[in-house]
Amino acid sequence: MEIEHYVINETHRIQTQQLDVYPRFLFGPGPSNAHPRILQAMSMRMVGHLDPQFLALMDEIQELLRYAWQTDNRFTIPVSGTGSAAMEASLANLIEPGDKILVGVNGYFGNRMVDMAERYGAEVHQLRCPWGEVFSLEEIRQGLEKYRPAILGLVHAETSTGACQPFDGIGDLCRQYDCLLLADTVTSLGGVPLLLDAWKIDVAYSGSQKCLNCPPGIAPLTLGDRALAKLKKRKSKVANWYLDMTMLMNYWGENRTYHHTAPINMNYGLREALRIVAEEGLEARWKRHQTIAQSLWDGLAEMDLACHVAREYRLPSLTTVVIPEGVDDKAVRQRLLKEFNIEIAGGLGELSGKVWRVGLMGFNSRSASVALLLSALKIAIAGAGK
Ligand SMILES: *Cc1c(COP(=O)(O)O)cnc(C)c1O
């Protein structure tokens, strides 16, 4: 082949440095810092997505995920994509056009669920309460009675508000009303008490970059028997090819049929993340997150900083701190980042400008993080009056 006649445009051939990234403490709503063991696992050599070594690893991931979620669901897999991909997978697979879904909206991610459900043709109804509060069992019962939905969607850990939705009794109610219970557990898996089967949750999804400390790009999903039964009865095809679990089932199940190329190294990372969870044990892990969060809350109180969520419903993995009157939200966050390499986040939606969001997730949940964060915050606030 002759190559001398090609005319190459050199405009975009820019000179760049080899990648180097400043280290940060990721104390916001996610991503959290990746555990070094996970990064190490991710740099392991590649194999093919049908290699017997990889197939064995897929089985291990599924089993470790069942442990982390406390479920016996056979269909428990990681979706290729971030938490939102697993959220979309749950809705795309369970909703058939015209299905009624009731979504609890008490924060940003409830709204996202509504948006996605509408795109798949559901008749969407909303239960609403102020951001930072949670739904009572009675409010949920009234919603089920009024709308008789096929699916109830709730966010267990609302990362936008710092509130933890209690699940006591909801699973039983959903069975009574012949409704599937779907839970967003993105910011609870691996950090906050979560017992999928005991709570009778039919569908749940999560993410890798919150309490699991894995980089973003892979997202757990599980479907229980009642959810699988609805999926099998579908009259229409799942309206999303990439996330169609009826096809992915054949790759993650016994047949191992190619659907799309699994992101091999993301799976290495998730496996290591779940190994770390299993090594520590769920109960120890939940207790650690709770104890460390309590010391953060005590320290904030000593600085006269209030938490936005009532103590009873406060998430240990994500705290919303009320920005004091006269303090410049952005100036504080910028100073934390520039001077201390600490990332926290501002509020979303109706909490924008009102709260800071502080996440101590996975191995970031330790006393050294609390000490560092509180001292840096003290300095940043002192210098950031409006
Ligand atoms: C982060 C998050 C998501 C979305 O996950 P992505 O990985 O950003 O796509 C969904 N729900 C909740 C509660 C979250 O915190």
Coordinates of C-alpha atoms and ligand atoms in Angstrom, one line a residue:
M1 CA 0.0 0.0 0.0
E2 CA 1.2 3.5 -0.9
I3 CA 1.2 5.8 2.0
E4 CA 3.2 8.7 0.7
H5 CA 0.1 10.5 -0.8
Y6 CA -1.9 10.9 2.4
V7 CA -2.3 14.4 3.5
I8 CA -2.2 14.4 7.3
N9 CA -3.7 17.3 9.3
E10 CA -1.3 17.9 12.1
T11 CA -3.4 20.6 14.0
H12 CA -4.7 18.3 16.7
R13 CA -1.4 16.5 17.3
I14 CA -0.7 18.4 20.5
Q15 CA 2.2 17.8 22.9
T16 CA 1.0 16.7 26.3
Q17 CA 2.7 15.6 29.5
Q18 CA 2.5 12.0 30.8
L19 CA -0.5 11.9 33.1
D20 CA 0.0 12.9 36.7
V21 CA -2.8 13.7 39.0
Y22 CA -2.6 15.4 42.3
P23 CA -3.8 13.3 45.2
R24 CA -7.1 14.3 46.9
F25 CA -9.1 13.3 49.9
L26 CA -12.4 12.5 48.3
F27 CA -14.8 13.3 51.2
G28 CA -17.8 14.2 49.0
P29 CA -20.8 12.2 47.8
G30 CA -18.7 10.0 45.5
P31 CA -16.5 9.0 44.0
S32 CA -14.7 8.1 47.2
N33 CA -11.0 7.3 47.2
A34 CA -10.2 4.0 45.5
H35 CA -8.6 1.5 47.8
P36 CA -5.0 0.8 46.8
R37 CA -5.7 -2.9 46.7
I38 CA -8.5 -2.3 44.2
L39 CA -6.3 -0.2 42.0
Q40 CA -3.6 -2.9 42.1
A41 CA -6.2 -5.6 41.2
M42 CA -7.3 -3.4 38.3
S43 CA -3.9 -3.3 36.8
M44 CA -3.7 -7.1 36.6
R45 CA -3.1 -8.5 33.1
M46 CA -6.0 -8.9 30.7
V47 CA -7.7 -12.1 29.8
G48 CA -10.7 -12.6 27.4
H49 CA -14.2 -12.2 28.6
L50 CA -14.9 -15.9 27.9
D51 CA -11.6 -17.1 29.4
P52 CA -12.2 -19.8 32.0
Q53 CA -10.3 -17.6 34.5
F54 CA -12.7 -14.8 33.9
L55 CA -15.7 -17.1 34.1
A56 CA -14.6 -18.3 37.5
L57 CA -14.1 -14.6 38.6
M58 CA -17.6 -13.8 37.5
D59 CA -19.0 -16.5 39.8
E60 CA -17.0 -15.2 42.7
I61 CA -18.2 -11.6 42.1
Q62 CA -21.8 -12.9 42.1
E63 CA -21.4 -14.8 45.3
L64 CA -19.6 -11.9 47.0
L65 CA -22.3 -9.5 45.9
R66 CA -25.0 -11.8 47.4
Y67 CA -23.1 -11.6 50.7
A68 CA -22.8 -7.8 50.6
W69 CA -26.5 -7.4 49.9
Q70 CA -27.6 -10.3 52.1
T71 CA -29.6 -12.0 49.3
D72 CA -29.9 -15.4 47.8
N73 CA -31.0 -14.0 44.5
R74 CA -29.5 -16.1 41.8
F75 CA -29.6 -13.1 39.4
T76 CA -27.1 -10.8 41.0
I77 CA -24.6 -9.3 38.6
P78 CA -22.5 -6.2 37.9
V79 CA -23.8 -4.0 35.1
S80 CA -21.3 -2.4 32.8
G81 CA -21.6 1.3 33.6
T82 CA -22.1 3.5 36.6
G83 CA -24.9 3.5 39.2
S84 CA -27.2 5.3 36.8
A85 CA -26.8 2.4 34.3
A86 CA -27.9 -0.1 36.9
M87 CA -30.8 2.2 37.8
E88 CA -31.8 2.4 34.2
A89 CA -31.4 -1.4 33.9
S90 CA -33.9 -1.9 36.7
L91 CA -36.5 0.4 35.2
A92 CA -36.0 -0.7 31.6
N93 CA -36.4 -4.3 32.4
L94 CA -39.4 -4.1 34.8
I95 CA -41.5 -1.4 33.2
E96 CA -43.7 -2.1 30.3
P97 CA -45.4 0.8 28.6
G98 CA -48.5 1.8 30.7
D99 CA -47.3 0.1 33.9
K100 CA -47.9 2.2 37.0
I101 CA -44.9 3.0 39.2
L102 CA -44.9 5.0 42.4
V103 CA -41.6 6.7 43.2
G104 CA -40.7 8.2 46.6
V105 CA -39.1 11.6 45.8
N106 CA -37.3 13.2 48.7
G107 CA -34.2 14.2 46.9
Y108 CA -32.3 14.4 43.6
F109 CA -32.1 10.6 42.9
G110 CA -35.9 10.1 43.3
N111 CA -36.3 12.7 40.6
R112 CA -33.9 10.8 38.4
M113 CA -35.9 7.6 38.9
V114 CA -39.1 9.5 37.8
D115 CA -37.4 10.8 34.7
M116 CA -36.1 7.4 33.7
A117 CA -39.4 5.6 34.4
E118 CA -41.2 8.2 32.2
R119 CA -38.8 7.5 29.3
Y120 CA -39.8 3.8 29.4
G121 CA -43.5 4.7 29.1
A122 CA -44.6 4.1 32.7
E123 CA -47.5 6.0 34.3
V124 CA -45.5 7.6 37.0
H125 CA -46.9 8.8 40.3
Q126 CA -44.9 10.5 43.1
L127 CA -44.9 10.4 46.8
R128 CA -43.2 13.6 47.9
C129 CA -41.7 14.9 51.2
P130 CA -39.2 17.6 52.0
W131 CA -35.6 16.9 51.1
G132 CA -33.9 15.6 54.2
E133 CA -37.0 13.8 55.5
V134 CA -38.2 10.2 54.9
F135 CA -41.5 8.5 54.2
S136 CA -43.5 6.8 57.0
L137 CA -44.9 3.4 56.6
E138 CA -48.4 4.9 56.7
E139 CA -47.6 7.4 53.9
I140 CA -46.4 4.5 51.8
R141 CA -49.5 2.4 52.5
Q142 CA -51.7 5.4 51.5
G143 CA -49.7 5.7 48.3
L144 CA -50.1 2.0 47.4
E145 CA -53.8 2.2 48.2
K146 CA -54.4 5.2 46.1
Y147 CA -52.3 4.4 43.0
R148 CA -52.1 0.5 43.1
P149 CA -48.7 0.6 41.3
A150 CA -46.9 -2.4 39.8
I151 CA -43.6 -1.1 41.2
L152 CA -42.7 1.0 44.2
G153 CA -39.3 2.8 43.9
L154 CA -37.5 4.1 46.9
V155 CA -34.0 5.5 47.5
H156 CA -32.5 3.8 50.6
A157 CA -29.6 6.3 51.0
E158 CA -30.4 9.7 49.4
T159 CA -27.0 11.1 48.7
S160 CA -28.4 14.5 47.9
T161 CA -29.9 14.9 51.3
G162 CA -28.1 12.6 53.7
A163 CA -31.4 10.8 54.7
C164 CA -31.7 7.1 55.2
Q165 CA -35.2 5.7 54.4
P166 CA -36.3 3.0 56.9
F167 CA -37.6 -0.2 55.2
D168 CA -39.3 -1.9 58.1
G169 CA -42.7 -3.3 57.0
I170 CA -42.5 -1.9 53.4
G171 CA -41.7 -5.3 51.8
D172 CA -44.7 -6.9 53.5
L173 CA -47.0 -4.0 52.3
C174 CA -45.7 -4.3 48.8
R175 CA -46.6 -8.0 48.7
Q176 CA -50.0 -7.3 50.2
Y177 CA -50.6 -4.8 47.3
D178 CA -49.0 -7.1 44.7
C179 CA -46.3 -4.5 43.9
L180 CA -42.6 -5.0 43.3
L181 CA -40.2 -3.2 45.7
L182 CA -37.2 -1.5 44.0
A183 CA -34.5 0.1 46.1
D184 CA -31.6 2.4 45.2
T185 CA -28.8 1.2 47.4
V186 CA -26.0 3.1 45.7
T187 CA -24.8 4.9 48.9
S188 CA -25.7 2.2 51.4
L189 CA -24.2 -1.0 50.0
G190 CA -21.1 -1.8 52.1
G191 CA -21.6 1.0 54.5
V192 CA -25.1 1.1 55.9
P193 CA -27.2 -1.8 57.4
L194 CA -29.0 -3.4 54.4
L195 CA -30.6 -6.8 54.4
L196 CA -32.2 -7.3 51.0
D197 CA -34.0 -10.6 51.5
A198 CA -35.1 -9.9 55.1
W199 CA -36.6 -6.6 53.9
K200 CA -38.3 -8.4 51.0
I201 CA -36.7 -6.0 48.4
D202 CA -37.4 -7.4 44.9
V203 CA -35.0 -5.3 42.9
A204 CA -31.9 -3.4 44.0
Y205 CA -29.0 -1.6 42.3
S206 CA -25.9 0.0 43.5
G207 CA -22.6 1.7 42.4
S208 CA -19.0 0.9 42.8
Q209 CA -17.5 4.3 43.8
K210 CA -19.3 5.0 47.0
C211 CA -18.9 2.7 50.1
L212 CA -17.1 0.0 48.0
N213 CA -14.2 2.3 47.1
C214 CA -13.8 1.0 43.6
P215 CA -13.5 3.5 40.7
P216 CA -16.8 4.3 38.9
G217 CA -17.7 2.1 35.9
I218 CA -19.4 -1.0 37.2
A219 CA -22.7 -1.3 39.0
P220 CA -24.3 -4.1 40.9
L221 CA -27.9 -5.2 40.1
T222 CA -30.0 -7.9 41.6
L223 CA -33.5 -9.3 40.7
G224 CA -35.5 -11.5 43.0
D225 CA -38.0 -14.2 41.9
R226 CA -41.0 -11.8 41.8
A227 CA -39.0 -9.4 39.6
L228 CA -37.8 -12.2 37.3
A229 CA -41.4 -13.4 36.9
K230 CA -42.5 -10.0 35.7
L231 CA -39.6 -9.9 33.3
K232 CA -40.5 -13.3 31.9
K233 CA -44.1 -12.2 31.4
R234 CA -43.2 -9.2 29.3
K235 CA -45.1 -8.8 26.0
S236 CA -42.7 -6.2 24.6
K237 CA -39.0 -6.4 24.2
V238 CA -36.9 -4.5 26.9
A239 CA -36.6 -1.1 25.3
N240 CA -32.8 -0.9 25.9
W241 CA -30.6 -3.4 24.0
Y242 CA -27.5 -2.8 26.1
L243 CA -29.2 -3.3 29.5
D244 CA -31.6 -6.1 28.4
M245 CA -31.3 -8.6 31.3
T246 CA -33.1 -11.3 29.3
M247 CA -30.0 -11.4 27.1
L248 CA -27.4 -10.6 29.8
M249 CA -28.7 -13.5 31.8
N250 CA -27.2 -15.9 29.2
Y251 CA -23.8 -14.4 29.7
W252 CA -23.9 -14.3 33.5
G253 CA -25.7 -17.6 33.8
E254 CA -24.8 -21.1 32.6
N255 CA -24.7 -20.5 28.9
R256 CA -22.0 -17.8 28.9
T257 CA -23.2 -16.4 25.6
Y258 CA -21.5 -13.3 24.3
H259 CA -23.7 -10.2 24.7
H260 CA -21.2 -7.3 25.1
T261 CA -17.6 -7.4 26.1
A262 CA -17.4 -7.3 29.9
P263 CA -15.2 -4.5 31.2
I264 CA -12.6 -7.0 32.4
N265 CA -10.5 -4.8 34.7
M266 CA -13.5 -3.1 36.3
N267 CA -14.6 -6.6 37.3
Y268 CA -11.2 -7.3 38.8
G269 CA -11.6 -4.1 40.8
L270 CA -15.1 -4.9 42.0
R271 CA -14.1 -8.4 43.0
E272 CA -11.3 -6.9 45.2
A273 CA -13.7 -4.3 46.6
L274 CA -16.2 -7.1 47.6
R275 CA -13.3 -9.2 49.0
I276 CA -12.4 -6.3 51.3
V277 CA -16.0 -6.1 52.4
A278 CA -16.2 -9.8 53.1
E279 CA -12.8 -9.7 54.9
E280 CA -14.0 -7.1 57.4
G281 CA -17.5 -8.5 57.7
L282 CA -20.7 -6.6 57.2
E283 CA -21.5 -6.0 60.8
A284 CA -18.0 -4.6 61.7
R285 CA -18.2 -2.5 58.6
W286 CA -21.6 -1.0 59.4
K287 CA -20.5 -0.3 63.0
R288 CA -17.3 1.4 61.9
H289 CA -19.3 3.7 59.5
Q290 CA -21.7 4.5 62.3
T291 CA -19.0 5.2 64.9
I292 CA -16.9 7.4 62.6
A293 CA -20.0 9.3 61.5
Q294 CA -20.9 9.9 65.1
S295 CA -17.5 11.4 65.8
L296 CA -17.9 13.6 62.8
W297 CA -21.3 14.8 64.0
D298 CA -20.0 15.4 67.5
G299 CA -17.1 17.4 66.1
L300 CA -19.4 19.5 63.9
A301 CA -21.6 20.2 66.9
E302 CA -18.6 21.4 68.9
M303 CA -18.0 23.9 66.0
D304 CA -21.7 25.0 66.2
L305 CA -22.4 23.4 62.8
A306 CA -25.8 21.8 62.4
C307 CA -26.7 18.7 60.4
H308 CA -29.6 19.0 58.0
V309 CA -31.1 15.6 58.8
A310 CA -32.7 14.6 62.1
R311 CA -30.4 12.3 64.1
E312 CA -32.7 9.3 63.7
Y313 CA -32.6 9.3 59.9
R314 CA -29.1 10.4 59.4
L315 CA -27.0 8.4 56.9
P316 CA -23.6 7.4 58.3
S317 CA -22.0 7.4 54.8
L318 CA -23.2 10.9 53.8
T319 CA -23.7 13.9 56.1
T320 CA -25.3 17.2 55.0
V321 CA -23.9 20.1 57.0
V322 CA -26.0 23.3 57.2
I323 CA -23.9 26.2 55.8
P324 CA -23.9 28.9 58.6
E325 CA -25.3 32.3 57.9
G326 CA -22.8 34.7 56.3
V327 CA -20.4 31.9 55.2
D328 CA -19.5 31.7 51.5
D329 CA -20.3 28.2 50.4
K330 CA -18.0 28.1 47.3
A331 CA -15.1 29.9 49.0
V332 CA -15.0 27.2 51.8
R333 CA -15.1 24.4 49.3
Q334 CA -12.4 26.0 47.1
R335 CA -10.1 26.6 50.1
L336 CA -10.6 23.0 51.3
L337 CA -9.5 21.8 47.8
K338 CA -6.7 24.2 47.2
E339 CA -5.1 24.2 50.6
F340 CA -5.9 20.8 52.0
N341 CA -6.6 18.7 48.9
I342 CA -10.0 17.8 50.4
E343 CA -13.0 17.5 48.1
I344 CA -16.5 17.9 49.6
A345 CA -19.6 18.9 47.6
G346 CA -22.3 21.6 47.7
G347 CA -26.0 21.0 47.8
L348 CA -28.1 19.8 44.9
G349 CA -31.5 21.1 43.8
E350 CA -33.5 22.7 46.7
L351 CA -30.5 22.3 49.0
S352 CA -28.1 24.1 46.7
G353 CA -26.3 26.8 48.6
K354 CA -27.8 25.5 51.9
V355 CA -25.7 22.5 52.8
W356 CA -22.3 20.9 52.2
R357 CA -22.3 17.2 51.5
V358 CA -19.6 15.2 53.3
G359 CA -19.1 11.6 52.6
L360 CA -16.9 9.2 54.6
M361 CA -17.3 6.0 52.7
G362 CA -15.6 2.7 52.9
F363 CA -12.0 3.0 53.9
N364 CA -12.4 6.8 54.0
S365 CA -14.5 6.2 57.1
R366 CA -11.8 6.3 59.8
S367 CA -10.8 8.7 62.6
A368 CA -7.9 10.3 60.7
S369 CA -10.4 11.5 58.0
V370 CA -12.6 13.1 60.7
A371 CA -9.7 14.8 62.4
L372 CA -8.3 16.2 59.1
L373 CA -11.7 17.3 57.8
L374 CA -12.8 19.1 61.0
S375 CA -9.5 21.0 61.4
A376 CA -9.4 22.0 57.7
L377 CA -13.1 23.0 57.8
K378 CA -12.5 25.2 60.9
I379 CA -9.7 27.1 59.1
A380 CA -11.7 27.4 55.8
I381 CA -14.8 28.7 57.5
A382 CA -12.9 31.2 59.6
G383 CA -11.5 32.7 56.4
A384 CA -14.7 32.6 54.3
G385 CA -17.1 35.2 55.8
K386 CA -19.1 37.0 53.1
Ligands
LIG1 C1 -24.3 8.3 42.9 C2 -25.7 7.9 43.0 C3 -26.4 7.4 41.8 C4 -25.9 7.4 40.5 O1 -24.7 6.8 40.3 P1 -23.6 7.2 39.2 O2 -22.5 6.2 39.4 O3 -23.3 8.6 39.4 O4 -24.3 7.0 37.8 C5 -27.7 6.9 42.0 N1 -28.3 7.0 43.2 C6 -27.7 7.4 44.3 C7 -28.4 7.4 45.6 C8 -26.4 7.9 44.2 O5 -25.8 8.4 45.3

